[in-house]
CSV table of C-alpha atoms in Angstrom, one decimal:
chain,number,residue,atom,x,y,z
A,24,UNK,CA,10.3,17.1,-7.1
A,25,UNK,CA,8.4,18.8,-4.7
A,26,UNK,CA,5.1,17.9,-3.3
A,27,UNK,CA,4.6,20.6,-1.2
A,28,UNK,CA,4.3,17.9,2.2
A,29,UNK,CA,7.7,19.1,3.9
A,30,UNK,CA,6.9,18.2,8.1
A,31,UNK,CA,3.2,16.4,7.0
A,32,UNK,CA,2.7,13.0,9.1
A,33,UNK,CA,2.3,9.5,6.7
A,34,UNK,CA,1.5,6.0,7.8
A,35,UNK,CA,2.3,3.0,5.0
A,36,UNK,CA,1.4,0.1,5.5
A,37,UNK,CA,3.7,-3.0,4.6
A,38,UNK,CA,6.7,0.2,3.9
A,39,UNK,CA,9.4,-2.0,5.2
A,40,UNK,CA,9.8,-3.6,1.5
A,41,UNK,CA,9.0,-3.1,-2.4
A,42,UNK,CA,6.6,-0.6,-3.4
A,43,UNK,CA,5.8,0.6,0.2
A,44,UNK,CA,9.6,1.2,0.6
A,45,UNK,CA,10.0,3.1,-2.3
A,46,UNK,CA,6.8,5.2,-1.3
A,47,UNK,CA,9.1,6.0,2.2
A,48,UNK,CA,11.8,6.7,0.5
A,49,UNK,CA,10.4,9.3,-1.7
A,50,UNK,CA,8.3,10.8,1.2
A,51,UNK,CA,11.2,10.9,3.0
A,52,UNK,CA,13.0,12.9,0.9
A,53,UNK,CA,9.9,15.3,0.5
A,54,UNK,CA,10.5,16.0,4.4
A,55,UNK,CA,7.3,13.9,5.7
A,56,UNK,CA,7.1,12.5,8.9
A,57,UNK,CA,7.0,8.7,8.6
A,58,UNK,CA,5.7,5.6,10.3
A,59,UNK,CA,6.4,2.7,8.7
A,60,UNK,CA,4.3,-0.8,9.9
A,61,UNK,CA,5.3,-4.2,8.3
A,62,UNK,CA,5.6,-8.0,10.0
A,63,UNK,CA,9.2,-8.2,10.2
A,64,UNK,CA,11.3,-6.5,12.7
A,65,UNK,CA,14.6,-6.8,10.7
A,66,UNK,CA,12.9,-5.4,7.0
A,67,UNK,CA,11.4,-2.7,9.4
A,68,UNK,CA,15.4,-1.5,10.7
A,69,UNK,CA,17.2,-1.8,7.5
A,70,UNK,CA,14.2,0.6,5.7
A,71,UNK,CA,14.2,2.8,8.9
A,72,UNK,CA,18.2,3.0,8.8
A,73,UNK,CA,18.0,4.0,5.2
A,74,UNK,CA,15.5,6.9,5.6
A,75,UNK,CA,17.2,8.3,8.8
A,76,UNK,CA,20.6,8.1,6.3
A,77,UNK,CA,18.8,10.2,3.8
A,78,UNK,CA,17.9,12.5,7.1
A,79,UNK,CA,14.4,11.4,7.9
A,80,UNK,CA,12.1,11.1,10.7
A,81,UNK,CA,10.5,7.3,11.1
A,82,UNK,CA,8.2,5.7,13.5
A,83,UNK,CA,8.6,1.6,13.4
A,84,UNK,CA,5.4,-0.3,14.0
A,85,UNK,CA,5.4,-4.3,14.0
A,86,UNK,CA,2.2,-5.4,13.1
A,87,UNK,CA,0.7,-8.6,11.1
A,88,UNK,CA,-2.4,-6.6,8.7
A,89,UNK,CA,-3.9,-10.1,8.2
A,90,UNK,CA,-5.6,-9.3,11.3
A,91,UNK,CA,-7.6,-5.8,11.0
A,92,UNK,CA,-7.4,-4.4,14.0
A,93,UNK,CA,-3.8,-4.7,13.5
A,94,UNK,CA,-4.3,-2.1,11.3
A,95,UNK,CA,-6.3,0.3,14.0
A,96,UNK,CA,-3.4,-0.4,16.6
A,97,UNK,CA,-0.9,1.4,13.8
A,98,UNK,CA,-2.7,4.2,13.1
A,99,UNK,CA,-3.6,4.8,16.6
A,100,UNK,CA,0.1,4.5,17.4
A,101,UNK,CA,1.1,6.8,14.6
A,102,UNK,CA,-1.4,9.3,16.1
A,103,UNK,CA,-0.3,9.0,19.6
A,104,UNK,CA,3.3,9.6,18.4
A,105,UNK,CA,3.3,12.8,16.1
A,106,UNK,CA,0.0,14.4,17.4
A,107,UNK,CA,-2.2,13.5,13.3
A,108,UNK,CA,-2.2,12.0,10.3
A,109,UNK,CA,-2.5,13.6,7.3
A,110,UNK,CA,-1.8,10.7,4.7
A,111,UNK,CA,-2.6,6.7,5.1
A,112,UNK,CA,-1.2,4.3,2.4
A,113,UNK,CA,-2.4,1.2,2.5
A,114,UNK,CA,-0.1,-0.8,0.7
A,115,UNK,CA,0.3,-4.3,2.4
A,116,UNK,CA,-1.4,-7.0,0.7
A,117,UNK,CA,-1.1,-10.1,-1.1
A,118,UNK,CA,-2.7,-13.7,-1.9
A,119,UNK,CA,-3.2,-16.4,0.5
A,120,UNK,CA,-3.8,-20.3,-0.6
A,121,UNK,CA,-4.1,-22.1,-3.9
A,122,UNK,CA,-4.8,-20.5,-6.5
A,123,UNK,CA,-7.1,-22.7,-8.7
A,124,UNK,CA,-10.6,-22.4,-8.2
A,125,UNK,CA,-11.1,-25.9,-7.2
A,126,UNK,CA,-8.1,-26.5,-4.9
A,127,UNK,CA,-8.7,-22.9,-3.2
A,128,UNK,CA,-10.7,-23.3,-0.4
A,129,UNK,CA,-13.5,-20.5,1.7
A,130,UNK,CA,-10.4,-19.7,4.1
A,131,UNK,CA,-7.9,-19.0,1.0
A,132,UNK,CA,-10.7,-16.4,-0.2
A,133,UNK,CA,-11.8,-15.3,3.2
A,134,UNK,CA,-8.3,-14.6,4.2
A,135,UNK,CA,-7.0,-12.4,0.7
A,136,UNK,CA,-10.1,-10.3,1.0
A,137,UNK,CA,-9.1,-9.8,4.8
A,138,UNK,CA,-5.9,-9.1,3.6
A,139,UNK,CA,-5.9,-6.7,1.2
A,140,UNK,CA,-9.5,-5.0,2.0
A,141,UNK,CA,-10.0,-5.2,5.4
A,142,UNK,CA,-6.9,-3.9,6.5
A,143,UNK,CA,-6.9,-1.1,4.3
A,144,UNK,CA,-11.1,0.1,5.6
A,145,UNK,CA,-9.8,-0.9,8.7
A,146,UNK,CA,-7.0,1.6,8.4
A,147,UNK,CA,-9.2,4.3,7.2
A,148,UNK,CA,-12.3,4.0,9.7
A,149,UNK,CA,-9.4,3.9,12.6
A,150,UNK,CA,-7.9,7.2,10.6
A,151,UNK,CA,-10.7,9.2,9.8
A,152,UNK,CA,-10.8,11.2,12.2
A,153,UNK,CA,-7.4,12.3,12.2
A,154,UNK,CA,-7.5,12.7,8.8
A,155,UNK,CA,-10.7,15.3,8.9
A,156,UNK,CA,-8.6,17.5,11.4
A,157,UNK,CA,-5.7,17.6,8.7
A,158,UNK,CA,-6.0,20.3,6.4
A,159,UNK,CA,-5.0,17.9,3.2
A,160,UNK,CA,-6.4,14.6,5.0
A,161,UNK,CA,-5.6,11.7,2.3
A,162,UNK,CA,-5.7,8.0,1.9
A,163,UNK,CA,-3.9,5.9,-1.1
A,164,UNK,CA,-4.9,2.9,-1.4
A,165,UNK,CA,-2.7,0.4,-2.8
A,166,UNK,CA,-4.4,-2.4,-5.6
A,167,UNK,CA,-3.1,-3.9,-8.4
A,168,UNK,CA,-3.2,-4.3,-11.8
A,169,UNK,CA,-5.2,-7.6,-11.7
A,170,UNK,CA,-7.7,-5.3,-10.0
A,171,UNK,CA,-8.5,-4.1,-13.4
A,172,UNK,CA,-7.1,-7.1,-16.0
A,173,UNK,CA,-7.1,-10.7,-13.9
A,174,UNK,CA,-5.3,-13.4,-15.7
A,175,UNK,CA,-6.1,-16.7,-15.5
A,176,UNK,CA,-5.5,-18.0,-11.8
A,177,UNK,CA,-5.5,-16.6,-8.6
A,178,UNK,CA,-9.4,-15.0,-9.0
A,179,UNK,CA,-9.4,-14.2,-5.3
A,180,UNK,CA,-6.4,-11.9,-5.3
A,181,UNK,CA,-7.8,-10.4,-8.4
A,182,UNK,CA,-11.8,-10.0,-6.9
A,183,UNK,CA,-10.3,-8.8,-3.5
A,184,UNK,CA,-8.0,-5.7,-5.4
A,185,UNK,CA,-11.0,-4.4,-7.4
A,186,UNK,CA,-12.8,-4.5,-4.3
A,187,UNK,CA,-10.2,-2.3,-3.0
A,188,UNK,CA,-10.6,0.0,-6.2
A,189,UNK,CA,-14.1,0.2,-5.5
A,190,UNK,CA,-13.5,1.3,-1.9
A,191,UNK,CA,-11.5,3.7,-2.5
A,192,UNK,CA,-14.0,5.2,-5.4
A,193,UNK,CA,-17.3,4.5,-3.1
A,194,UNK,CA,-15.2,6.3,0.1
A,195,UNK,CA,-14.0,9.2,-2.0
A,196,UNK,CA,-17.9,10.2,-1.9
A,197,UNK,CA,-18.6,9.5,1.3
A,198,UNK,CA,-15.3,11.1,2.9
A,199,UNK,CA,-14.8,14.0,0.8
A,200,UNK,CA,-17.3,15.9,2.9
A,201,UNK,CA,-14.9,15.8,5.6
A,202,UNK,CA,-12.0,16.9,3.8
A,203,UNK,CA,-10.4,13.4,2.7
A,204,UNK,CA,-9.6,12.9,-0.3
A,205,UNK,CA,-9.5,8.6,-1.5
A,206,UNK,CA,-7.7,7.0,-4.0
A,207,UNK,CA,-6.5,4.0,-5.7
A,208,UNK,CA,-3.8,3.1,-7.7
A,209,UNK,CA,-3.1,-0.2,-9.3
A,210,UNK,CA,0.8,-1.4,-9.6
A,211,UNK,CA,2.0,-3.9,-12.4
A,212,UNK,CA,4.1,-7.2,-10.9
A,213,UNK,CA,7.3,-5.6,-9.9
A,214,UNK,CA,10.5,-7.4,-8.5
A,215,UNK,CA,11.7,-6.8,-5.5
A,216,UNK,CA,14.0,-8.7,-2.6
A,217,UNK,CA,11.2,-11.3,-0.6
A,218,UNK,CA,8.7,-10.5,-2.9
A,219,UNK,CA,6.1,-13.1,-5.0
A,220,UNK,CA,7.5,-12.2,-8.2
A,221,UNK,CA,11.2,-13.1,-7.2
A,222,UNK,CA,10.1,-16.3,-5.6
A,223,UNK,CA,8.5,-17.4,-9.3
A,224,UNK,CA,11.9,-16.2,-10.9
A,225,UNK,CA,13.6,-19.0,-8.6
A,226,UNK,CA,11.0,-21.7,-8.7
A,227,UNK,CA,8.8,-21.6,-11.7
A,228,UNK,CA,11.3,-20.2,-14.4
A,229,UNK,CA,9.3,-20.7,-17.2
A,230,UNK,CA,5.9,-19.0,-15.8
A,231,UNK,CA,8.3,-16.3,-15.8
A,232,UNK,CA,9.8,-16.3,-18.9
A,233,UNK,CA,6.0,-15.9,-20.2
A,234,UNK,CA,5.5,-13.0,-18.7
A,235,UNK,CA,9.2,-11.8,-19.2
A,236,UNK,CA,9.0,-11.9,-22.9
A,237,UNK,CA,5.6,-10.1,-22.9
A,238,UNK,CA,6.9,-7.3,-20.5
A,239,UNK,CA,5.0,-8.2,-18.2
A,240,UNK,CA,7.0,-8.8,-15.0
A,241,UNK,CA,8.7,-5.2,-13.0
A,242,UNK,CA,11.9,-6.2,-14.2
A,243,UNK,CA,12.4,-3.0,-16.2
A,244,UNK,CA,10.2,-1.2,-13.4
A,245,UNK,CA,12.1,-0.4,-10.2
A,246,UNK,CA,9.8,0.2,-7.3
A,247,UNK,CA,10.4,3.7,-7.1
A,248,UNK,CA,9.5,3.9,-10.6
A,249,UNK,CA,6.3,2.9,-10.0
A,250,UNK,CA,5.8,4.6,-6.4
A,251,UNK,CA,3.0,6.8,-7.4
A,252,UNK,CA,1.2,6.6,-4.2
A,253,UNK,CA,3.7,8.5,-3.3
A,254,UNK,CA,3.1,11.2,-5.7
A,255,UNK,CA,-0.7,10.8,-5.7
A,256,UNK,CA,-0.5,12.2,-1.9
A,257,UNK,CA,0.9,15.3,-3.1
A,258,UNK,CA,-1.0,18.8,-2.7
A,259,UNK,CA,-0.2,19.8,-6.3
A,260,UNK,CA,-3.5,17.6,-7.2
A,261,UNK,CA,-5.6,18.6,-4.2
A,262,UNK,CA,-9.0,17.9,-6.1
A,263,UNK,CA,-7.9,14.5,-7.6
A,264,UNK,CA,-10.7,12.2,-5.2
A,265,UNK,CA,-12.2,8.6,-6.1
A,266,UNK,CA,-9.7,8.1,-9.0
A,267,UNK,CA,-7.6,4.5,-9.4
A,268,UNK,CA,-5.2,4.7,-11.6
């Protein structure tokens, strides 16, 4: 594969683990620059030691995106490191509380759409101008498939990733003036080490079976299978703006 980014400069979000690993991985091998920004300092070293194995270049950023301006420090970091930005995935995320609509509480809501929305504008508003003095400027943001089919349960993970998906759509028209293109994609549940889905494997078997038997769960989809954030930065589509797949 080649997606014409050999020596471009990425940040991802939450690409110590899963799907945000995979995306480094695959950049990596492309030849992009990386910074990679998660929570935990140990995720952070194993992924770094595996792309400088593979020969690439990665930045390490600790940083908790439940608080926004966590997300400003990164790409600000990233910037003051390689000199730009040319791509922004915003791929951390995730639920917060309970997930029954009358056991969840205002905070439980408040804090998923913090999460998963405000880190990613966050990201972007902090990255904009980087990105308009790339020449491909680019931001992927990461939802979900309950963005687009919720199931039963968890409504403010599902109402916080189609808010995402309409960011990225509304901020595709607004940015594309300046030369960024914005879009979405939307990930099925896919199993990885830490993740949510491996946690209900261990301790609510038979919620997983359900969704086992219907296909449902990433079992037979590796994260790099499913990495297309990675592929959806690539030149080859340079028009492809506002789209969530």
């Amino acid at each position: 594969m080649d997606l014409r980014l050999k020596g471009r400069i990425a940040l991802i979000t939450g690409g110590s683990r899963g799907i945000g690993k995979a995306t480094a991985l695959l950049l990596a091998g492309e030849g992009v620059r990386l910074a990679i920004a998660a929570r935990g300092a140990d995720t952070l070293a194993a992924t770094a030691a595996e792309i400088m194995a593979i020969g690439g270049e990665v930045l390490t950023i600790q940083a908790d995106f439940r608080s926004p301006a966590e997300s400003a420090r990164a790409v600000a970091e990233t910037v003051a490191a390689y000199g730009g930005l040319d791509i922004l995935i915003a791929n951390a995320g995730g639920s917060f509380g309970e997930r029954e609509l009358a056991t969840s509480s205002d905070a439980d809501w408040e804090e998923t759409f913090r999460f998963n929305v405000g880190h990613a504008v966050a990201a972007l508003r902090e990255a904009t101008a980087a990105l308009t003095r790339s020449d491909i400027g680019n931001a992927v943001f990461v939802a979900s498939i309950s963005g687009r089919a919720p199931a039963a349960r968890g409504a403010q993970y599902a109402a916080a990733k189609a808010g995402l998906i309409h960011a990225a759509r509304s901020l595709a028209w607004e940015l594309g003036p300046h030369g960024i293109r914005v879009n979405a994609v939307s990930p099925g549940s896919t199993i990885f080490p830490g993740g949510g889905w491996e946690k209900t494997r261990a301790e609510r078997p038979e919620d997983f079976a359900k969704f086992e038997v219907l296909g449902k769960a990433g079992a037979r989809q590796s994260c790099r299978d499913i990495s297309s954030c990675g592929t959806v930065t690539s030149r080859h589509p340079a028009s492809t703006s506002g789209a969530a797949c």
